[in-house]
Coordinates of C-alpha atoms and ligand atoms in Angstrom, one line a residue:
M1 CA 19.9 25.9 -22.5
V2 CA 16.3 26.3 -21.6
G3 CA 14.5 23.3 -20.0
L4 CA 11.4 21.3 -20.6
F5 CA 9.6 22.6 -17.6
G6 CA 11.7 25.5 -16.4
P7 CA 10.5 29.1 -16.9
G8 CA 10.6 30.1 -20.5
A9 CA 9.6 33.4 -22.1
G10 CA 7.2 35.0 -19.7
G11 CA 8.1 32.8 -16.8
Y12 CA 5.7 31.3 -14.4
A13 CA 2.8 32.9 -12.7
G14 CA 3.8 33.0 -9.0
R15 CA 7.4 32.4 -9.8
D16 CA 8.6 34.1 -6.6
R17 CA 7.1 31.4 -4.5
G18 CA 9.0 28.3 -3.4
V19 CA 7.4 25.0 -2.5
V20 CA 6.8 25.9 1.0
G21 CA 5.8 29.5 0.0
A22 CA 3.2 28.2 -2.4
I23 CA 1.9 25.8 0.2
V24 CA 1.7 28.4 2.9
A25 CA -0.1 30.7 0.5
R26 CA -2.7 28.0 -0.1
E27 CA -3.0 27.3 3.6
Q28 CA -3.6 31.0 4.2
A29 CA -6.2 31.0 1.5
G30 CA -7.9 28.2 3.4
A31 CA -7.4 25.6 0.7
G32 CA -8.3 22.2 1.9
S33 CA -10.0 19.0 0.8
G34 CA -12.8 20.7 -1.0
T35 CA -14.9 23.4 0.5
M36 CA -18.1 24.2 -1.4
S37 CA -16.7 27.4 -2.8
E38 CA -13.8 25.7 -4.6
N39 CA -14.0 24.2 -8.0
R40 CA -14.3 20.5 -8.0
L41 CA -11.2 18.3 -8.7
K42 CA -10.6 17.6 -12.4
H43 CA -11.7 14.1 -13.7
F44 CA -8.9 14.4 -16.2
G45 CA -5.8 16.2 -15.0
W46 CA -4.1 17.6 -12.0
G47 CA -5.8 19.9 -9.4
R48 CA -9.1 21.6 -9.7
E49 CA -11.1 22.6 -12.7
G50 CA -9.8 25.9 -14.0
E51 CA -6.2 25.3 -12.8
G52 CA -3.4 24.3 -15.1
M53 CA -0.4 25.5 -17.0
T54 CA -0.4 29.1 -18.0
P55 CA -0.2 29.8 -21.8
A56 CA 3.4 30.9 -21.4
E57 CA 4.4 27.8 -19.6
E58 CA 2.7 25.6 -22.2
T59 CA 4.2 27.4 -25.1
A60 CA 7.7 27.2 -23.6
A61 CA 7.3 23.4 -22.8
V62 CA 6.0 22.6 -26.3
E63 CA 8.9 24.6 -27.9
R64 CA 11.4 22.6 -25.8
Y65 CA 9.9 19.3 -26.7
R66 CA 9.8 20.4 -30.4
R67 CA 13.5 20.9 -30.2
L68 CA 14.1 17.7 -28.3
F69 CA 12.3 15.6 -30.8
G70 CA 13.3 17.6 -33.9
V71 CA 9.7 18.1 -35.1
A72 CA 7.9 21.2 -36.5
S73 CA 4.6 20.5 -34.7
F74 CA 2.7 17.9 -32.8
A75 CA -0.5 16.0 -33.8
E76 CA -3.0 17.1 -31.1
V77 CA -5.9 15.0 -29.7
A78 CA -8.3 16.5 -27.1
P79 CA -9.8 14.3 -24.3
P80 CA -13.6 13.8 -24.8
P81 CA -15.8 16.0 -22.7
L82 CA -17.3 14.5 -19.6
A83 CA -20.8 14.6 -21.2
D84 CA -19.6 12.2 -24.0
L85 CA -18.2 9.5 -21.7
Q86 CA -19.9 6.2 -21.7
F87 CA -20.3 4.1 -18.6
A88 CA -21.8 0.6 -18.1
A89 CA -25.0 0.7 -16.0
P90 CA -24.1 0.4 -12.3
R91 CA -24.3 -3.2 -11.1
L92 CA -25.0 -2.1 -7.5
R93 CA -27.7 -0.1 -5.8
P94 CA -26.9 1.2 -2.2
P95 CA -29.4 0.4 0.5
P96 CA -31.6 3.4 1.5
A97 CA -29.6 4.1 4.7
L98 CA -26.5 4.7 2.6
A99 CA -28.0 6.2 -0.5
G100 CA -27.5 9.7 0.7
I101 CA -23.7 9.3 0.7
C102 CA -23.5 7.4 -2.5
S103 CA -23.4 8.5 -6.1
S104 CA -23.3 6.9 -9.6
E105 CA -23.2 10.3 -11.4
P106 CA -20.9 10.4 -14.4
Y107 CA -18.6 13.0 -12.8
D108 CA -18.1 10.9 -9.7
R109 CA -17.5 7.7 -11.6
A110 CA -15.1 9.4 -14.0
A111 CA -13.2 11.2 -11.3
H112 CA -12.6 7.9 -9.5
A113 CA -11.8 5.7 -12.5
H114 CA -8.1 6.5 -12.6
G115 CA -5.2 7.9 -10.7
K116 CA -2.7 10.4 -12.1
S117 CA -0.1 8.2 -13.9
F118 CA 0.8 8.6 -17.6
R119 CA -1.1 5.5 -18.3
D120 CA -4.2 7.0 -16.6
Y121 CA -4.0 10.1 -18.8
A122 CA -3.4 8.0 -22.0
R123 CA -6.6 6.1 -21.2
G124 CA -8.5 9.2 -20.3
L125 CA -7.5 10.8 -23.6
Q126 CA -9.1 7.9 -25.4
G127 CA -12.3 8.1 -23.3
D128 CA -11.5 4.8 -21.7
Y129 CA -13.2 4.8 -18.3
T130 CA -13.8 1.1 -18.1
T131 CA -12.3 1.0 -14.6
A132 CA -14.9 3.4 -13.2
P133 CA -16.5 2.1 -10.0
D134 CA -20.3 1.4 -10.0
I135 CA -20.8 3.6 -6.9
V136 CA -18.7 6.3 -5.2
A137 CA -19.4 6.7 -1.5
Y138 CA -18.4 9.8 0.6
P139 CA -18.8 8.6 4.2
R140 CA -18.7 11.1 7.1
D141 CA -17.4 8.8 9.8
E142 CA -16.3 5.3 10.8
V143 CA -19.8 4.1 11.3
E144 CA -20.7 4.8 7.7
I145 CA -17.4 3.3 6.5
A146 CA -18.2 0.1 8.4
A147 CA -21.7 0.1 7.0
L148 CA -20.4 0.5 3.5
I149 CA -17.9 -2.4 3.9
D150 CA -20.7 -4.6 5.3
W151 CA -23.0 -3.7 2.4
A152 CA -20.2 -4.4 -0.1
G153 CA -19.4 -7.7 1.5
A154 CA -23.1 -8.8 1.3
A155 CA -23.2 -7.7 -2.3
G156 CA -19.9 -9.4 -3.2
A157 CA -18.6 -6.0 -4.5
A158 CA -14.9 -4.8 -4.5
V159 CA -14.1 -2.0 -2.1
I160 CA -11.6 0.6 -3.3
P161 CA -10.3 3.0 -0.6
F162 CA -9.7 6.4 -2.2
G163 CA -7.8 9.4 -0.7
A164 CA -7.3 12.0 -3.4
G165 CA -6.6 9.6 -6.3
S166 CA -3.0 10.8 -6.9
S167 CA -1.8 7.2 -7.2
V168 CA 0.6 6.8 -10.1
V169 CA 0.7 3.0 -9.9
G170 CA -2.9 2.0 -10.7
G171 CA -3.8 1.9 -7.0
V172 CA -7.4 3.3 -7.1
E173 CA -9.0 1.9 -10.2
A174 CA -11.9 -0.5 -9.8
A175 CA -10.4 -3.2 -11.9
T176 CA -12.6 -6.3 -11.1
D177 CA -11.9 -8.3 -14.3
G178 CA -10.7 -11.8 -13.4
T179 CA -12.0 -11.4 -9.9
S180 CA -15.2 -12.8 -8.4
C181 CA -16.4 -9.3 -7.4
R182 CA -19.8 -8.3 -8.6
G183 CA -19.3 -4.6 -9.0
A184 CA -17.1 -2.0 -7.2
V185 CA -17.7 0.6 -4.6
T186 CA -15.1 3.4 -4.2
I187 CA -14.9 4.8 -0.7
D188 CA -13.7 8.4 -0.9
L189 CA -12.5 9.6 2.4
R190 CA -12.3 13.4 1.8
R191 CA -15.0 14.1 4.4
L192 CA -12.8 12.8 7.2
D193 CA -10.7 15.9 7.2
R194 CA -10.1 17.1 10.7
V195 CA -7.3 17.3 13.2
V196 CA -9.2 15.9 16.1
E197 CA -6.9 16.2 19.0
I198 CA -3.4 17.7 19.7
D199 CA -1.0 16.5 22.4
R200 CA 1.3 19.5 22.8
V201 CA 3.4 17.8 25.4
S202 CA 4.3 14.8 23.3
R203 CA 4.1 16.9 20.1
A204 CA 1.6 14.7 18.3
A205 CA -1.9 14.9 16.9
R206 CA -4.8 12.6 16.1
I207 CA -5.7 13.3 12.5
E208 CA -8.4 11.9 10.2
A209 CA -7.2 10.1 7.2
G210 CA -9.0 11.9 4.4
V211 CA -7.5 15.4 5.1
F212 CA -5.6 16.9 2.2
G213 CA -2.1 18.3 2.8
P214 CA -2.9 22.0 2.9
A215 CA -5.9 21.6 5.2
L216 CA -3.9 19.5 7.5
E217 CA -1.1 22.0 7.8
A218 CA -3.7 24.9 8.1
Q219 CA -5.2 23.2 11.2
L220 CA -1.8 22.6 12.8
R221 CA -0.4 26.1 12.1
P222 CA -2.3 28.0 14.9
H223 CA -0.6 25.6 17.4
G224 CA 2.8 26.4 16.0
L225 CA 3.1 22.8 14.8
T226 CA 3.7 21.1 11.5
L227 CA 3.8 17.6 10.1
R228 CA 6.3 18.8 7.5
H229 CA 5.6 15.9 5.1
F230 CA 5.5 17.5 1.7
P231 CA 5.3 15.0 -1.2
Q232 CA 5.2 16.7 -4.6
S233 CA 1.5 15.8 -4.6
F234 CA 1.0 17.5 -1.2
E235 CA -1.9 19.7 -2.4
Y236 CA -4.0 16.9 -3.8
S237 CA -3.2 13.8 -1.7
T238 CA -4.3 12.8 1.8
L239 CA -2.8 11.6 5.1
G240 CA -4.5 8.2 4.7
G241 CA -3.1 7.9 1.2
W242 CA 0.4 8.8 2.4
I243 CA 0.2 6.1 5.1
A244 CA -1.3 3.5 2.8
T245 CA 1.5 4.0 0.2
R246 CA 4.4 4.8 2.5
S247 CA 4.9 8.1 0.7
G248 CA 8.1 10.0 0.6
G249 CA 8.1 13.7 1.6
H250 CA 10.4 16.6 1.0
F251 CA 12.9 15.6 3.8
A252 CA 15.7 14.0 1.8
T253 CA 17.3 12.4 4.8
L254 CA 16.2 11.0 8.2
Y255 CA 12.4 11.5 7.9
T256 CA 12.1 10.3 4.4
H257 CA 8.9 8.2 4.4
I258 CA 5.7 8.9 6.3
D259 CA 6.4 5.8 8.4
D260 CA 8.7 7.9 10.6
F261 CA 5.9 10.2 11.6
V262 CA 3.2 7.6 12.4
E263 CA 2.8 7.0 16.2
S264 CA -0.3 4.8 15.9
L265 CA -3.2 4.3 13.6
R266 CA -6.8 3.0 13.3
M267 CA -8.0 0.8 10.5
I268 CA -11.5 -0.6 9.8
T269 CA -11.3 -4.0 8.2
P270 CA -14.1 -6.3 7.1
Q271 CA -13.4 -8.3 10.3
G272 CA -13.5 -5.3 12.7
V273 CA -11.3 -2.4 13.9
I274 CA -7.6 -2.5 14.6
E275 CA -6.2 0.3 16.7
T276 CA -2.6 0.3 17.6
R277 CA -1.1 1.7 20.8
R278 CA 0.4 5.2 21.0
L279 CA 4.1 4.7 21.7
P280 CA 7.3 6.5 20.9
G281 CA 8.8 3.1 20.2
S282 CA 8.2 -0.5 21.1
G283 CA 10.1 -3.7 21.0
A284 CA 7.0 -5.9 21.5
G285 CA 7.3 -8.3 18.6
P286 CA 6.6 -7.4 15.0
S287 CA 5.1 -3.9 14.8
P288 CA 1.4 -3.8 13.9
D289 CA 1.9 -0.3 12.5
R290 CA 4.6 -1.6 10.2
L291 CA 2.2 -4.2 8.8
L292 CA -0.6 -1.7 8.2
I293 CA 1.6 1.2 6.9
G294 CA 2.1 0.6 3.2
S295 CA -0.8 -2.0 3.0
E296 CA -2.2 0.0 0.0
G297 CA -5.8 -0.5 1.0
I298 CA -5.7 -4.3 0.8
L299 CA -6.1 -5.0 4.6
G300 CA -8.5 -2.2 5.6
I301 CA -9.4 1.5 5.5
I302 CA -7.2 3.7 7.6
T303 CA -9.5 6.2 9.3
E304 CA -7.2 8.2 11.5
A305 CA -3.7 8.2 12.9
W306 CA -1.7 9.8 15.7
M307 CA 1.1 11.6 13.9
R308 CA 4.4 12.9 15.3
L309 CA 4.7 16.6 14.8
Q310 CA 7.5 19.2 14.8
D311 CA 7.8 22.8 15.8
R312 CA 7.9 25.1 12.8
P313 CA 11.4 25.7 11.5
R314 CA 12.9 29.1 12.4
F315 CA 16.4 28.6 11.0
R316 CA 17.0 27.8 7.4
A317 CA 20.0 27.8 5.2
G318 CA 20.7 26.3 1.8
G319 CA 21.3 26.9 -1.8
A320 CA 22.7 25.3 -4.9
V321 CA 26.2 23.7 -5.5
R322 CA 27.5 23.0 -9.0
F323 CA 29.5 19.9 -10.0
K324 CA 31.2 18.9 -13.2
D325 CA 28.9 15.9 -13.6
F326 CA 26.2 13.8 -11.9
L327 CA 28.4 11.0 -10.6
T328 CA 30.8 13.4 -8.9
A329 CA 27.9 15.2 -7.3
A330 CA 26.7 11.8 -6.0
R331 CA 30.1 11.1 -4.4
A332 CA 29.8 14.5 -2.6
L333 CA 26.4 13.6 -1.5
R334 CA 27.5 10.2 -0.1
A335 CA 30.1 12.1 2.0
I336 CA 27.3 14.3 3.4
A337 CA 25.0 11.4 4.1
Q338 CA 27.7 9.5 5.8
A339 CA 28.9 12.5 7.9
G340 CA 25.6 12.3 9.8
L341 CA 24.6 15.9 8.9
Y342 CA 21.0 15.1 7.8
P343 CA 20.2 18.0 5.5
A344 CA 16.4 18.5 5.1
N345 CA 17.1 18.7 1.3
C346 CA 20.0 17.4 -0.7
R347 CA 18.7 16.6 -4.1
I348 CA 21.1 16.3 -7.0
L349 CA 20.0 16.9 -10.5
D350 CA 22.0 15.6 -13.5
P351 CA 22.9 18.4 -16.0
Q352 CA 19.9 17.6 -18.3
E353 CA 17.5 17.5 -15.4
A354 CA 18.9 20.8 -14.2
A355 CA 18.4 22.3 -17.6
N356 CA 14.9 20.9 -17.9
T357 CA 13.8 22.5 -14.6
G358 CA 15.6 25.8 -15.4
A359 CA 18.0 25.3 -12.4
G360 CA 21.0 25.0 -14.7
D361 CA 22.2 25.4 -18.3
G362 CA 22.9 21.7 -19.0
S363 CA 26.7 22.1 -18.5
A364 CA 26.8 21.0 -14.8
A365 CA 25.1 18.9 -12.2
I366 CA 23.3 20.8 -9.4
M367 CA 22.9 19.9 -5.8
V368 CA 20.0 21.6 -4.1
L369 CA 21.1 21.7 -0.4
A370 CA 19.0 22.9 2.6
F371 CA 19.1 22.6 6.3
E372 CA 16.3 23.6 8.7
S373 CA 15.8 23.7 12.4
A374 CA 13.3 25.0 14.9
D375 CA 16.0 25.1 17.5
H376 CA 19.4 26.1 16.5
P377 CA 21.4 28.0 13.9
L378 CA 22.8 25.8 11.1
D379 CA 26.1 27.4 10.2
A380 CA 28.3 24.5 11.4
W381 CA 26.2 22.0 9.4
V382 CA 26.3 24.1 6.3
A383 CA 30.0 24.7 6.6
R384 CA 30.7 21.0 7.0
A385 CA 28.4 20.0 4.1
L386 CA 30.1 22.6 1.8
E387 CA 33.5 21.1 2.8
C388 CA 32.2 17.7 1.6
C389 CA 31.1 19.3 -1.6
G390 CA 34.4 21.2 -2.0
D391 CA 36.3 17.9 -1.6
H392 CA 34.6 16.8 -4.8
G393 CA 35.0 20.1 -6.7
G394 CA 31.6 21.5 -5.9
T395 CA 31.3 25.3 -6.1
T396 CA 28.7 27.8 -4.9
D397 CA 28.3 31.5 -5.4
R398 CA 27.0 31.9 -1.8
P399 CA 29.5 30.3 0.6
G400 CA 27.4 31.0 3.8
M401 CA 24.2 30.0 2.0
H402 CA 22.0 32.0 4.3
D403 CA 18.6 32.3 2.6
A404 CA 20.2 31.2 -0.6
H405 CA 17.6 28.4 -0.8
R406 CA 15.1 31.1 -1.8
E407 CA 17.2 32.3 -4.7
G408 CA 18.8 31.3 -8.0
A409 CA 19.0 27.7 -9.1
A410 CA 17.5 26.3 -5.9
E411 CA 14.4 28.5 -6.2
L412 CA 14.0 27.8 -9.9
W413 CA 14.1 24.1 -9.2
R414 CA 11.4 24.5 -6.5
T415 CA 9.1 26.4 -8.8
A416 CA 9.5 23.9 -11.6
F417 CA 8.8 21.1 -9.0
I418 CA 5.5 22.7 -8.0
R419 CA 4.3 23.4 -11.6
M420 CA 5.4 20.1 -13.2
P421 CA 2.3 18.1 -12.3
Y422 CA 0.1 20.3 -14.5
A423 CA 2.2 19.5 -17.6
R424 CA 1.3 15.9 -18.1
E425 CA -2.4 16.4 -19.1
R426 CA -1.4 19.0 -21.7
M427 CA 1.6 17.1 -23.2
V428 CA -0.2 13.8 -23.5
Q429 CA -2.6 15.5 -25.9
R430 CA 0.4 16.0 -28.2
G431 CA 1.5 12.4 -28.0
I432 CA 4.4 13.2 -25.6
I433 CA 5.1 10.3 -23.2
A434 CA 6.6 12.0 -20.2
D435 CA 6.9 9.9 -17.1
T436 CA 9.1 9.1 -14.1
F437 CA 10.2 6.0 -12.1
E438 CA 12.1 5.9 -8.9
T439 CA 14.1 3.4 -7.0
A440 CA 16.8 2.9 -4.3
I441 CA 20.2 1.1 -4.5
T442 CA 23.2 0.8 -2.2
W443 CA 26.1 3.1 -3.0
E444 CA 28.6 0.4 -4.0
R445 CA 26.3 -0.5 -6.9
F446 CA 24.9 2.9 -7.7
E447 CA 27.2 4.1 -10.6
D448 CA 26.9 1.0 -12.7
F449 CA 23.2 0.7 -11.9
H450 CA 22.6 4.3 -12.9
N451 CA 24.3 3.8 -16.3
R452 CA 22.6 0.5 -17.0
V453 CA 19.1 1.7 -16.1
K454 CA 19.5 4.9 -18.1
S455 CA 20.9 3.1 -21.1
A456 CA 18.1 0.4 -21.0
T457 CA 15.4 3.1 -20.9
E458 CA 17.0 5.1 -23.7
T459 CA 17.3 2.0 -25.9
A460 CA 13.6 1.1 -25.3
I461 CA 12.5 4.7 -26.2
R462 CA 14.4 4.4 -29.5
E463 CA 13.0 1.0 -30.3
V464 CA 9.5 1.8 -29.3
T465 CA 9.1 5.2 -30.8
G466 CA 11.7 5.1 -33.6
R467 CA 13.6 8.1 -32.4
P468 CA 15.7 9.2 -29.5
G469 CA 14.1 10.6 -26.4
Q470 CA 15.6 11.7 -23.1
V471 CA 16.2 10.1 -19.8
T472 CA 17.4 12.2 -16.8
C473 CA 18.1 11.4 -13.2
R474 CA 17.9 13.2 -9.9
F475 CA 18.1 12.0 -6.2
T476 CA 15.0 12.5 -4.1
H477 CA 16.2 10.9 -0.9
V478 CA 19.6 9.9 0.4
Y479 CA 20.7 7.4 3.1
P480 CA 24.1 6.7 4.5
D481 CA 24.1 3.4 2.6
G482 CA 22.6 4.5 -0.7
P483 CA 20.5 7.0 -2.7
A484 CA 17.0 6.9 -4.1
P485 CA 17.5 7.8 -7.8
Y486 CA 14.5 9.2 -9.6
F487 CA 14.4 9.0 -13.4
S488 CA 12.4 11.0 -15.8
F489 CA 11.9 10.1 -19.4
H490 CA 10.5 11.9 -22.4
A491 CA 9.5 10.2 -25.7
L492 CA 7.4 11.1 -28.7
G493 CA 4.6 8.5 -29.0
R494 CA 1.9 7.9 -31.4
H495 CA -1.8 8.6 -30.7
G496 CA -3.8 5.5 -30.3
E497 CA -0.7 3.6 -29.2
L498 CA 0.4 5.7 -26.2
E499 CA -0.5 3.2 -23.5
P500 CA 1.3 0.2 -25.1
Q501 CA 4.3 2.4 -26.0
W502 CA 4.5 3.7 -22.5
R503 CA 4.2 0.1 -21.1
A504 CA 7.1 -1.2 -23.3
I505 CA 9.4 1.6 -22.1
K506 CA 8.2 1.1 -18.5
T507 CA 8.8 -2.7 -18.8
A508 CA 12.4 -2.1 -20.0
A509 CA 13.0 0.3 -17.1
G510 CA 11.4 -2.0 -14.5
D511 CA 13.4 -5.0 -15.7
A512 CA 16.6 -3.0 -15.5
L513 CA 15.8 -1.8 -12.0
I514 CA 15.2 -5.4 -10.7
A515 CA 18.1 -6.9 -12.7
G516 CA 20.4 -4.3 -11.2
G517 CA 19.4 -5.1 -7.6
G518 CA 17.2 -2.1 -7.0
T519 CA 13.6 -1.8 -5.8
I520 CA 10.7 -1.2 -8.2
T521 CA 9.7 1.7 -6.1
H522 CA 11.2 3.8 -3.3
H523 CA 7.9 5.7 -2.5
H524 CA 5.4 5.6 -5.4
A525 CA 4.0 2.2 -4.1
V526 CA 3.2 -1.0 -5.9
G527 CA -0.5 -0.7 -6.9
R528 CA -1.3 -2.8 -9.9
D529 CA 1.2 -1.3 -12.3
H530 CA 4.3 -2.4 -10.4
R531 CA 3.1 -5.9 -9.6
P532 CA 5.2 -7.8 -12.1
W533 CA 8.4 -6.5 -10.6
Y534 CA 7.2 -6.4 -7.0
D535 CA 6.4 -10.1 -7.4
R536 CA 10.0 -10.8 -8.4
Q537 CA 11.5 -8.6 -5.7
R538 CA 9.6 -9.8 -2.5
P539 CA 10.4 -13.2 -1.0
E540 CA 7.8 -15.8 -1.9
L541 CA 7.3 -16.8 1.7
F542 CA 6.7 -13.2 2.6
A543 CA 3.9 -13.1 -0.1
A544 CA 2.4 -16.2 1.5
A545 CA 2.4 -14.5 5.0
L546 CA 0.9 -11.3 3.5
R547 CA -1.8 -13.3 1.8
A548 CA -2.6 -15.0 5.1
A549 CA -2.8 -11.7 6.8
K550 CA -5.2 -10.4 4.1
H551 CA -7.2 -13.6 4.4
S552 CA -7.7 -13.1 8.1
L553 CA -8.7 -9.4 7.8
D554 CA -10.5 -9.6 4.5
P555 CA -11.6 -13.2 4.0
Q556 CA -13.8 -12.4 0.9
G557 CA -10.9 -10.6 -0.8
L558 CA -13.0 -7.4 -1.3
L559 CA -10.4 -4.8 -0.7
N560 CA -8.4 -3.5 -3.7
P561 CA -8.3 -6.8 -5.6
G562 CA -5.1 -7.0 -7.7
V563 CA -3.1 -4.5 -5.6
L564 CA 0.1 -5.9 -3.9
I565 CA -0.9 -9.6 -4.0
D566 CA -3.4 -12.0 -5.5
P567 CA -5.7 -13.8 -3.1
Ligands
LIG1 C1 2.2 14.9 -9.4 C2 2.4 13.8 -8.5 C3 3.4 13.9 -7.6 C4 3.7 12.9 -6.6 N1 4.7 13.1 -5.7 C5 4.9 12.1 -4.8 C6 5.9 12.3 -3.8 O1 6.6 13.3 -3.8 N2 6.1 11.3 -2.9 C7 5.3 10.2 -2.9 O2 5.5 9.3 -2.1 N3 4.3 10.0 -3.8 C8 4.1 11.0 -4.7 N4 3.1 10.8 -5.7 C9 2.2 9.6 -5.6 C10 1.0 9.8 -4.7 O3 0.7 11.2 -4.5 C11 1.2 9.1 -3.4 O4 1.2 7.7 -3.5 C12 0.1 9.5 -2.3 O5 0.6 9.0 -1.1 C13 -1.3 9.0 -2.6 O6 -2.2 9.7 -1.8 P1 -3.7 9.9 -2.1 O7 -4.4 10.4 -0.9 O8 -3.9 10.6 -3.4 O9 -4.1 8.3 -2.2 P2 -4.8 7.6 -3.4 O10 -4.1 7.8 -4.7 O11 -6.3 7.9 -3.3 O12 -4.6 6.1 -2.9 C14 -3.4 5.5 -3.0 C15 -3.5 4.0 -2.5 O13 -3.8 4.0 -1.1 C16 -5.0 3.4 -0.9 N5 -5.7 4.3 0.1 C17 -5.9 5.6 0.0 N6 -6.4 6.1 1.2 C18 -6.5 5.0 2.0 C19 -6.9 4.9 3.4 N7 -7.4 5.9 4.1 N8 -6.9 3.6 3.9 C20 -6.4 2.6 3.2 N9 -6.0 2.7 2.0 C21 -6.0 3.9 1.4 C22 -5.8 3.4 -2.2 O14 -6.7 2.4 -2.3 C23 -4.6 3.3 -3.2 O15 -4.2 1.9 -3.3 C24 2.9 11.8 -6.6 C25 1.8 11.7 -7.5 C26 1.6 12.7 -8.4 C27 0.4 12.6 -9.4

């Protein structure tokens, strides 16, 4: 069976490139956080203006959705053009010293009104840009950032730190309703985009927070070094955004979150600068880094960080293993995780997810397995991992797996993974609600948890839309004590009601995650959208302590009101 996003007739442009291949190609093309010759970022959609699904990709995806929902065609609504968008008059005017780095142009306000979640696209489709900031500032250095924060403080305006705006949890919108803020200033950090200093001996680099993924890797490459943190949003997200949200990269084990790579960081708060000490480890009380990493812009603006680097991998092995079903594949993966093998990649896709990405035909679950090293051959690791798979009935066509990660199901999955972000802005125009949510749970609860969450989401889709949809699952990260399951859902909504319909499905899913003992997010962060469940998940006394920390760093409550906690 052909999938929702997998290559259909005509296949993908650039289909021969894997995740890393595509990234390297962009690095070599000098892609970065926005040189003057590049098209600007879309205000509605993923990537730059002019980028998107190819006609063949779009036709194939629509055809698959048509079959899934059993409809002949879709009602189509186009987003209003930028020129037709309405904005309230800006409530703020920057002082002359800052005017040159500030804008209240419609493009800047529209491009900073939303992140990239389904909800954001549903609002954009309706021309709802009520969460646009009054002013967007593009500071060039810390002095300008501090001056902007001072000005915002004096004006009583909210400050919204902005990396690339790839938040999928309402993390970057200037939502000031119900707050005492008199306007909002978004501080876009894209101009802080340099690798400033490299310590080859300790294998670390001091890197500015606004650098986009490809520009970061391009600056490390001549030194033979790499951060190797590749979230799916890598091309259009920033180091500061990764640290602020505790992002999850492509490493499925060991270095799962960005936390593991942060050696120290610098943050500008309304009360001054915090700079933590560069250390490989420290037992000196609670870690200041751990408080600031994941603070989602509510405590201050991260301006730079010393990041732990790696040598570029020279040895790679991997490929795809097939299993009769998802839960059997999960048991094999638990054996691998608990054997201490630490594969770089060990994602499992349920049969439907495999079909949707073109990695399978829907009859089997697929494990995409990969090892990498800059130092040593990987044969022993691969052999042991395949033994674990074999114990659970896993089969592969390529027993040695050398270079098999560039072929077949593994490669098809990678291609779909790269192209997937471009689908949402096209499918929402047909009323298709396609979204994901992710969590983590200990192994002993996983199977029951998976079944309950999937079933609750399927039920909600039927109740909300009046017809069945589809809920699939894969693992993005795996720990010795449990997996991070990642669910995708597909439903046919009604134009004009897409946001409430999405919210009803999301609520049922979030409730099931929390009731089942999981987390509301493994790596997408909390933002504003996950607040109802985060508030239930985190201990109340911890919320009080976090509130106290915010009060001492941001006494006026300017930074990202509504994100993570209320004042
Ligand atoms: C298609 C797609 C795929 C994705 N894949 C992944 C994935 O694989 N793994 C993953 O973890 N996430 C993923 N995400 C979510 C998102 O990319 C991450 O949360 C990412 O870390 C956000 O980075 P950003 O630079 O775009 O930050 P933004 O979206 O601009 O900001 C995110 C939050 O951090 C704050 N912030 C940003 N920069 C700073 C700073 N310098 N200092 C203080 N606060 C700051 C903002 O105020 C906001 O609350 C994906 C999103 C999309 C749309």
